[in-house]
XYZ file of C-alpha atoms in Angstrom:
599
model
C -44.135 44.070 51.531
C -45.386 44.014 47.941
C -42.872 41.431 46.792
C -42.538 39.104 49.773
C -43.440 36.284 50.174
C -44.937 36.375 46.630
C -44.931 39.282 44.109
C -48.323 40.956 44.424
C -48.298 42.165 40.808
C -48.560 38.607 39.464
C -51.683 37.999 41.564
C -53.614 41.049 40.332
C -55.952 41.221 37.423
C -54.756 43.233 34.388
C -57.347 46.013 34.937
C -56.174 46.587 38.526
C -52.456 46.658 37.738
C -52.626 50.297 36.569
C -54.084 51.328 39.924
C -51.356 49.287 41.599
C -48.591 51.086 39.683
C -50.226 54.505 40.275
C -50.432 53.830 44.005
C -46.755 52.866 44.103
C -45.774 56.054 42.279
C -47.735 58.150 44.775
C -46.202 56.352 47.754
C -42.636 56.597 46.416
C -43.109 60.232 45.422
C -44.527 61.159 48.818
C -41.706 59.357 50.582
C -39.070 61.189 48.532
C -40.708 64.578 49.203
C -40.966 63.922 52.928
C -37.342 62.720 53.059
C -36.157 65.892 51.299
C -38.221 68.029 53.687
C -36.711 66.236 56.676
C -33.175 66.738 55.339
C -33.926 70.412 54.606
C -35.214 70.990 58.149
C -32.005 69.501 59.583
C -29.839 71.666 57.355
C -31.754 74.768 58.415
C -31.495 73.730 62.061
C -27.728 73.189 61.780
C -27.383 76.568 60.087
C -29.006 78.252 63.100
C -32.530 78.831 61.800
C -34.203 77.791 65.056
C -37.687 78.967 64.196
C -41.126 77.456 64.493
C -41.503 76.679 60.803
C -38.286 74.647 60.829
C -39.441 72.650 63.839
C -42.859 72.096 62.276
C -41.256 70.896 59.030
C -38.970 68.595 60.996
C -41.766 67.044 63.049
C -44.203 66.726 60.148
C -41.698 65.001 57.858
C -40.248 62.770 60.556
C -43.497 61.470 62.030
C -45.126 61.070 58.633
C -42.167 59.008 57.462
C -42.436 56.915 60.595
C -46.098 56.287 59.876
C -45.185 55.322 56.325
C -42.717 52.811 57.712
C -45.258 51.535 60.217
C -47.816 51.034 57.435
C -45.264 49.160 55.326
C -44.407 46.892 58.257
C -48.089 46.261 58.925
C -48.603 45.419 55.242
C -45.623 43.086 55.391
C -47.012 41.357 58.473
C -50.478 41.160 56.926
C -49.133 39.408 53.828
C -47.136 37.046 56.047
C -50.240 36.315 58.133
C -52.294 35.707 54.998
C -49.641 33.355 53.604
C -49.492 31.526 56.942
C -53.123 30.400 56.452
C -53.693 30.357 52.681
C -50.443 29.230 51.006
C -50.777 25.954 49.114
C -47.520 24.549 50.506
C -47.513 23.352 54.141
C -43.820 24.162 54.387
C -44.395 27.728 53.156
C -47.279 28.145 55.606
C -45.070 27.021 58.481
C -42.236 29.397 57.484
C -44.658 32.317 57.032
C -46.148 31.663 60.473
C -42.725 31.621 62.140
C -41.756 34.874 60.412
C -45.061 36.481 61.378
C -44.636 35.571 65.059
C -41.029 36.818 65.007
C -42.060 40.162 63.494
C -44.768 40.678 66.110
C -42.372 39.866 68.951
C -39.686 42.196 67.564
C -41.439 45.168 65.964
C -44.097 46.008 68.534
C -41.653 46.444 71.471
C -39.378 48.488 69.236
C -42.113 50.960 68.332
C -43.316 51.045 71.927
C -39.795 51.916 73.121
C -39.304 54.661 70.563
C -42.791 56.041 71.146
C -42.145 56.380 74.870
C -45.001 54.136 75.975
C -42.855 52.057 78.310
C -42.636 52.891 82.043
C -39.617 55.088 81.267
C -42.079 57.776 80.068
C -39.459 59.372 77.841
C -40.576 62.865 76.768
C -38.798 62.587 73.402
C -37.052 60.116 71.111
C -33.803 60.533 73.078
C -32.659 58.340 75.893
C -30.032 60.495 77.430
C -27.842 61.257 74.411
C -28.810 58.079 72.468
C -31.114 58.791 69.545
C -33.648 55.961 69.848
C -35.101 56.498 66.377
C -32.001 54.857 64.941
C -33.080 51.649 66.644
C -35.917 51.511 64.117
C -33.302 50.877 61.427
C -32.896 47.404 62.876
C -36.377 46.579 61.542
C -35.609 47.115 57.804
C -32.238 45.464 58.344
C -34.058 42.421 59.655
C -36.504 42.533 56.762
C -33.629 42.695 54.275
C -32.000 39.749 56.044
C -35.207 37.713 55.789
C -35.638 38.538 52.107
C -31.994 37.724 51.399
C -32.376 34.456 53.290
C -35.302 33.336 51.207
C -33.926 34.836 47.953
C -37.169 36.412 46.866
C -35.577 38.536 44.169
C -33.882 37.042 41.108
C -31.591 38.733 40.367
C -31.134 40.540 43.659
C -31.558 44.357 43.346
C -28.510 46.421 44.226
C -30.572 48.306 46.817
C -30.663 45.203 48.982
C -26.907 45.431 49.417
C -26.687 49.238 49.641
C -29.585 49.881 52.040
C -28.329 47.588 54.828
C -24.872 49.167 54.541
C -26.397 52.642 54.885
C -28.467 51.654 57.905
C -25.672 49.757 59.659
C -23.299 52.685 59.049
C -25.847 55.069 60.555
C -26.328 52.865 63.614
C -22.579 52.568 64.262
C -21.979 56.292 63.676
C -24.824 57.185 66.032
C -23.476 54.857 68.746
C -19.995 56.346 68.303
C -21.295 59.914 68.525
C -23.454 59.142 71.552
C -20.524 57.519 73.378
C -18.167 60.421 72.536
C -20.619 63.050 73.797
C -21.464 61.026 76.921
C -17.763 60.732 77.796
C -17.338 64.473 77.037
C -14.727 63.745 74.373
C -16.406 66.234 72.018
C -18.893 69.021 72.731
C -22.534 68.494 71.873
C -22.298 71.069 69.089
C -19.685 68.959 67.266
C -21.747 65.783 67.412
C -23.185 66.178 63.907
C -19.702 66.429 62.362
C -18.498 63.400 64.322
C -21.598 61.517 63.181
C -21.051 62.403 59.496
C -17.348 61.525 59.727
C -18.052 58.161 61.352
C -20.879 57.475 58.932
C -18.636 58.195 55.918
C -15.771 56.054 57.232
C -17.966 53.080 58.103
C -19.856 53.265 54.811
C -16.741 53.599 52.630
C -14.910 50.817 54.473
C -18.009 48.623 54.262
C -18.328 49.209 50.504
C -14.617 48.508 50.027
C -14.804 45.316 52.070
C -17.992 44.249 50.293
C -16.199 44.500 46.943
C -12.874 43.023 48.010
C -14.583 40.105 49.745
C -16.565 39.233 46.616
C -15.433 36.242 44.550
C -13.669 38.597 42.133
C -12.061 40.667 44.895
C -8.710 40.447 46.647
C -10.019 37.957 49.213
C -11.999 35.990 46.655
C -9.880 32.824 46.840
C -10.082 32.878 50.643
C -13.787 33.588 51.108
C -15.236 32.210 47.859
C -12.878 29.360 47.044
C -15.549 27.209 45.374
C -16.697 30.026 43.069
C -13.188 31.083 42.025
C -12.127 27.456 41.599
C -15.042 26.660 39.321
C -14.299 29.809 37.346
C -10.639 28.785 36.910
C -11.605 25.306 35.742
C -14.240 26.699 33.397
C -11.930 29.270 31.814
C -9.148 26.679 31.420
C -11.523 24.245 29.705
C -12.874 26.979 27.433
C -9.327 28.003 26.546
C -8.418 24.476 25.445
C -11.717 23.997 23.622
C -10.926 27.119 21.607
C -8.133 25.163 19.911
C -9.607 24.373 16.518
C -6.814 21.992 15.545
C -6.512 19.183 18.076
C -3.018 18.458 16.797
C -1.862 21.720 18.425
C -3.711 21.071 21.688
C -0.816 19.398 23.601
C 1.505 22.316 22.802
C -1.121 24.828 23.984
C -1.719 23.127 27.346
C 1.190 24.603 29.344
C 0.539 28.238 28.257
C -3.134 27.750 29.142
C -2.201 26.443 32.598
C 0.013 29.471 33.254
C -2.637 31.882 31.993
C -5.753 30.577 33.706
C -4.194 29.250 36.925
C -1.817 32.229 37.238
C 1.283 30.052 37.409
C 4.881 31.123 36.921
C 5.680 28.046 34.833
C 4.220 24.761 33.640
C 5.268 21.783 31.512
C 3.451 18.847 29.934
C 4.771 15.413 28.942
C 2.727 12.996 26.810
C 3.015 9.188 26.939
C 4.312 7.823 23.622
C 6.115 4.586 22.813
C 6.952 3.631 26.407
C 8.306 7.126 27.151
C 7.002 10.502 28.266
C 7.871 13.125 25.658
C 7.965 16.832 26.478
C 5.353 18.489 24.259
C 4.695 21.854 25.951
C 6.331 24.237 28.397
C 5.711 27.820 29.443
C 7.314 30.298 31.837
C 10.940 30.701 32.803
C 13.007 27.614 33.646
C 16.498 27.979 35.094
C 17.502 24.530 33.784
C 16.379 22.741 30.621
C 13.635 20.213 31.179
C 14.221 16.584 30.155
C 12.646 15.844 26.804
C 11.988 12.228 27.821
C 11.001 10.458 31.037
C 10.777 6.721 31.594
C 7.719 4.939 32.963
C 9.175 3.549 36.233
C 9.373 7.068 37.669
C 5.750 7.640 36.691
C 4.545 4.517 38.430
C 5.823 5.806 41.782
C 3.603 8.879 41.585
C 0.336 8.800 43.569
C -3.044 9.155 41.906
C -3.633 12.650 43.280
C -1.368 15.700 42.750
C 1.894 15.559 44.696
C 3.647 18.527 46.340
C 7.365 18.020 45.814
C 8.138 19.945 48.999
C 6.543 17.067 50.929
C 8.426 14.313 49.063
C 12.028 15.103 49.994
C 12.477 11.558 51.276
C 11.389 10.052 47.967
C 14.363 10.535 45.726
C 12.853 8.283 43.082
C 10.169 10.881 42.294
C 10.821 12.781 39.036
C 12.308 16.285 39.470
C 13.299 15.600 43.057
C 15.227 18.586 44.369
C 14.031 21.122 41.764
C 12.471 24.024 43.718
C 10.989 25.492 40.529
C 8.363 22.747 40.460
C 5.709 22.823 43.151
C 3.283 20.101 42.075
C 3.467 16.983 39.898
C 0.287 15.497 38.435
C 0.174 12.011 36.940
C -2.375 11.925 34.112
C -4.123 8.567 33.894
C -7.220 7.171 32.210
C -8.361 3.798 33.577
C -4.915 3.257 35.121
C -3.199 3.718 31.752
C -0.606 6.536 31.549
C -1.561 9.529 29.417
C 0.869 12.217 30.487
C 2.532 14.191 33.257
C 2.097 17.785 34.458
C 4.742 19.822 36.275
C 3.434 23.061 37.798
C 5.413 25.928 39.268
C 4.351 28.430 41.917
C 1.487 30.849 41.550
C 2.628 34.272 40.457
C 1.315 35.815 43.707
C 3.442 33.317 45.721
C 0.286 31.752 47.149
C 0.912 28.260 48.513
C -1.001 25.319 47.081
C -3.162 24.023 49.925
C -5.243 20.852 49.972
C -8.218 22.546 48.313
C -5.977 23.827 45.513
C -4.707 20.293 44.988
C -8.316 19.172 44.514
C -8.688 21.822 41.816
C -5.458 20.721 40.159
C -6.681 17.119 40.240
C -9.852 18.200 38.424
C -7.841 20.140 35.859
C -5.529 17.133 35.499
C -8.551 15.046 34.571
C -9.481 17.646 31.965
C -5.973 17.642 30.516
C -5.887 13.824 30.437
C -9.173 13.696 28.541
C -8.053 16.419 26.125
C -4.730 14.684 25.467
C -6.436 11.318 25.070
C -8.909 12.855 22.621
C -6.058 14.439 20.670
C -4.224 11.097 20.582
C -7.318 9.265 19.373
C -8.063 11.909 16.738
C -4.473 11.591 15.539
C -4.865 7.806 15.426
C -8.077 8.169 13.437
C -6.294 10.412 10.981
C -3.743 7.659 10.445
C -6.395 4.972 9.902
C -6.815 5.624 6.148
C -3.058 5.352 5.651
C -2.881 2.237 7.812
C -5.784 0.678 5.936
C -4.059 1.488 2.661
C -0.868 -0.117 3.934
C -2.771 -3.194 5.122
C -4.538 -3.482 1.797
C -1.221 -3.131 -0.021
C 0.378 -5.831 2.140
C -2.624 -8.091 1.583
C -2.391 -7.535 -2.166
C 1.304 -8.370 -2.076
C 0.631 -11.466 0.002
C -2.064 -12.664 -2.375
C 0.116 -11.857 -5.370
C 3.010 -13.789 -3.837
C 0.753 -16.742 -3.014
C -0.691 -16.780 -6.528
C 2.826 -16.520 -7.933
C 4.133 -19.374 -5.836
C 1.190 -21.667 -6.590
C -1.238 -21.043 -9.412
C 0.983 -18.912 -11.618
C 3.867 -21.398 -11.480
C 1.455 -24.262 -12.193
C -0.066 -22.448 -15.145
C 3.434 -21.701 -16.389
C 4.318 -25.413 -16.269
C 1.018 -26.618 -17.673
C 1.775 -25.991 -21.425
C 5.038 -27.922 -21.171
C 3.311 -30.791 -19.333
C 0.553 -30.981 -21.934
C 3.122 -30.888 -24.760
C 4.994 -33.753 -23.110
C 1.718 -35.662 -22.780
C 0.980 -35.128 -26.463
C 4.419 -36.536 -27.414
C 4.145 -39.505 -25.056
C 0.718 -40.411 -26.427
C 2.444 -41.397 -29.687
C 5.282 -43.378 -28.129
C 4.331 -44.531 -24.624
C 0.659 -44.429 -23.593
C 1.428 -45.567 -20.036
C 3.750 -42.603 -19.442
C 1.194 -40.246 -20.989
C -1.511 -41.586 -18.672
C 0.745 -41.095 -15.618
C 1.511 -37.522 -16.687
C -2.189 -36.767 -17.202
C -2.975 -38.228 -13.773
C -0.331 -36.034 -12.122
C -1.564 -33.019 -14.080
C -5.159 -33.570 -12.970
C -4.051 -33.954 -9.334
C -2.103 -30.706 -9.544
C -5.091 -28.959 -11.152
C -7.275 -30.146 -8.262
C -4.701 -28.862 -5.747
C -4.562 -25.452 -7.399
C -8.345 -25.313 -7.511
C -8.410 -25.866 -3.750
C -5.811 -23.086 -3.359
C -7.951 -20.685 -5.387
C -11.037 -21.626 -3.354
C -9.105 -20.957 -0.145
C -8.007 -17.543 -1.417
C -11.539 -16.729 -2.519
C -12.889 -17.985 0.805
C -10.498 -15.697 2.697
C -11.452 -12.684 0.592
C -15.255 -13.119 0.533
C -16.838 -15.927 2.554
C -20.066 -16.020 0.568
C -21.016 -19.264 2.281
C -21.995 -17.181 5.353
C -25.210 -16.493 3.509
C -26.131 -20.133 4.093
C -25.327 -20.081 7.807
C -22.677 -18.908 10.227
C -22.192 -22.249 11.970
C -21.331 -24.303 8.834
C -18.945 -21.591 7.626
C -17.183 -21.467 10.981
C -16.903 -25.245 11.097
C -15.329 -25.282 7.614
C -12.912 -22.535 8.688
C -11.800 -24.614 11.672
C -11.461 -27.778 9.558
C -9.313 -25.950 7.005
C -7.208 -24.551 9.866
C -6.672 -28.044 11.316
C -5.762 -29.434 7.888
C -3.397 -26.582 7.143
C -1.608 -26.444 10.535
C -2.125 -30.018 11.853
C -3.046 -28.490 15.244
C -5.658 -29.830 17.640
C -8.494 -27.282 17.457
C -11.761 -27.724 19.426
C -14.840 -25.701 18.420
C -17.764 -25.387 20.860
C -21.001 -23.790 19.611
C -24.441 -23.453 21.237
C -27.500 -24.846 19.472
C -29.317 -21.480 19.397
C -26.404 -19.421 18.020
C -27.934 -18.826 14.587
C -31.198 -17.386 15.912
C -29.472 -14.923 18.279
C -26.550 -13.829 16.069
C -27.575 -10.765 13.999
C -26.800 -10.946 10.263
C -24.874 -7.680 10.486
C -22.544 -9.232 13.103
C -21.801 -12.499 11.310
C -19.057 -11.343 8.959
C -17.215 -9.195 11.611
C -17.247 -12.074 14.102
C -16.136 -14.529 11.412
C -13.250 -12.199 10.478
C -12.171 -11.854 14.104
C -11.987 -15.627 14.543
C -10.259 -16.011 11.173
C -7.677 -13.354 12.080
C -7.077 -14.995 15.467
C -6.474 -18.387 13.822
C -4.105 -16.825 11.265
C -2.128 -15.207 14.098
C -1.950 -18.528 15.950
C -0.726 -20.325 12.831
C 1.911 -17.694 12.124
C 3.179 -16.635 15.549
C 1.927 -18.745 18.467
C 3.792 -22.073 18.036
C 0.862 -23.690 19.835
C -0.315 -27.288 19.981
C -3.858 -26.754 21.297
C -6.520 -24.218 20.265
C -9.981 -23.881 21.837
C -12.784 -21.811 20.334
C -16.081 -21.413 22.163
C -19.118 -19.229 21.496
C -22.146 -18.778 23.722
C -25.433 -16.959 24.159
C -25.741 -15.278 27.570
C -28.746 -13.071 28.371
C -29.191 -11.995 24.783
C -25.501 -11.301 24.083
C -23.073 -13.340 22.003
C -19.868 -14.268 23.845
C -16.711 -15.652 22.301
C -13.361 -16.968 23.540
C -10.287 -18.116 21.582
C -7.465 -19.688 23.598
C -4.140 -21.212 22.652
C -1.254 -22.672 24.655
C 1.428 -21.003 22.534
C 4.385 -18.880 23.463
C 2.336 -15.727 24.128
C 3.604 -12.166 23.783
C 4.541 -9.168 25.928
C 3.245 -5.608 25.798
C 6.584 -4.468 24.377
C 6.414 -7.044 21.566
C 2.907 -5.982 20.639
C 3.895 -2.309 20.729
C 6.841 -2.961 18.419
C 4.635 -4.952 16.063
C 2.135 -2.122 15.966
C 4.898 0.409 15.336
C 6.123 -1.642 12.354
C 2.664 -1.669 10.798
C 0.869 -4.669 12.315
C -2.831 -3.872 12.291
C -4.374 -7.187 13.339
C -5.386 -6.502 16.952
C -6.663 -3.027 16.145
C -8.706 -4.395 13.276
C -10.223 -7.150 15.423
C -11.040 -4.740 18.254
C -12.550 -2.189 15.849
C -14.854 -4.811 14.289
C -16.316 -5.740 17.683
C -16.506 -2.180 19.035
C -18.317 -1.024 15.898
C -21.062 -3.440 16.922
C -21.164 -1.847 20.425
C -19.427 -4.894 21.891
C -16.239 -5.477 23.884
C -12.920 -7.033 22.805
C -10.296 -8.190 25.340
C -6.812 -9.526 24.600
C -4.698 -11.203 27.282
C -1.258 -12.668 26.655
C 2.057 -13.036 28.425
C 5.299 -14.811 27.481
C 5.087 -18.577 27.974
C 1.424 -18.528 29.035
C -0.387 -18.494 25.730
C -3.025 -16.068 24.516
C -6.710 -15.626 25.332
C -9.114 -13.492 23.305
C -12.526 -12.890 24.862
C -15.393 -10.552 24.202
C -19.066 -10.123 23.556
C -21.387 -8.346 21.164
C -25.092 -7.532 21.328
C -27.548 -10.131 20.146
C -30.321 -9.826 17.595
C -32.784 -7.984 19.859
C -30.244 -5.502 21.278
C -28.767 -4.521 17.903
C -32.256 -3.962 16.503
């Protein structure tokens, strides 16, 4: 009554809170004393002390306690009635009014029945052998139910789970005793022992069931599936997050699955180089697991977890016919393979039902993200080495180009000049021809050096992106004799951020170098555009194209071009797409934020 529907303490002034606490202490103390007196009178009565003082103690304690309860119910109803007219929320007022009407309809007849005011004119609180006072316990049970329904207490006091059990046990024990005495199964003098026995059995069984039916109890997975499932997923995720070194995360996945999902066995394969490699296994396996699996088997697996017991007709499924494996989970991220999970039975032999498969699907998503993160972290760790290798290859390429061109020319130049000096004395016409050839070769080598410098540091971008790109395309056409069409919008310069000019220039330059070296194309189209504040680009050729396997092999042998191009665009918060297939050419598309968005 003091806490529902709103805690009364929070509504009192500080100077009146002491009186409030003192009044509670007096009420609780009086109630405890009266309860002890009532229990003492019953003990004396059962021991045979049938004297006036015992009866007076019994009646005084019992009826005073009943008045205490009546006052508490009236206070409860008064606070409900007050809330029904004064609460700020219309919804709360409506709920308080409904509860108030329900209490009036229920409590008043109950007290009238027990008090003997109905036409039955009962001389005492007994109706035959049924002790009517126990019917009053239905009132606090109902109050507890209302308070539990509206979750007034946070956290809920333990008393609000113990008190209803005590009252319900007393009601059932009283009904059992009354029925046994009425049917003359036990004498009236043995009724108290039958009552205490029934009360103890009902209470103990209720407490046991209350614990075992909790989410941590024996029936937790049956009655609280959502709570136990979320706990399993949480503990599994925390277990994997505890791995400080992400390089060891794949190997720790199977033991974590067995531990947190209570499985007999588990295994994990990770997608690498067109194969699934076994990276982790836990539990007992009667036969060795394959260390490698091919992709075609993976592609036949559905998106959600698959029970092998229901796929006997699908012999193409991996591990068909192995009873040790209950569930297979294909790990995918945006349709790309990441890995494969094979799960055995639960240690308690529980069968995976549809709800368990939903949990496994959620855990499969976790594992896929963890494995993908580990793969990307491993790739990032290799970036410095790959960059070093790329730089070393570029140095070697430049050194070879300088050796084949400028260095050889400079090596020949002294001999040419010496020959010119000799011919000047004997044959001026020959000397003039030699000087003309020498000057032409010097001009050619100067152009070579400018091209090398231009490739290393296009300083002309400072004077505009469009002129630099046009010169790049002209040099490409001169060098390869290919038909190359460049399409640029008029407002490109004003929308292209300065920070994005060099990365975009490098991407186009790298694409043209790849076309010249690998594509065997005859037509190249380059187009840039400005669409809703973003810069779009597309580079297309009609060359021989390439397959996924060819690109994977090139990457494995150290080719870093596509990764470098993609990284340049993604670092600008843009998108890079590469499409190519054998005999159908190659198309590179993408976009990056414009001036306003990058700012």
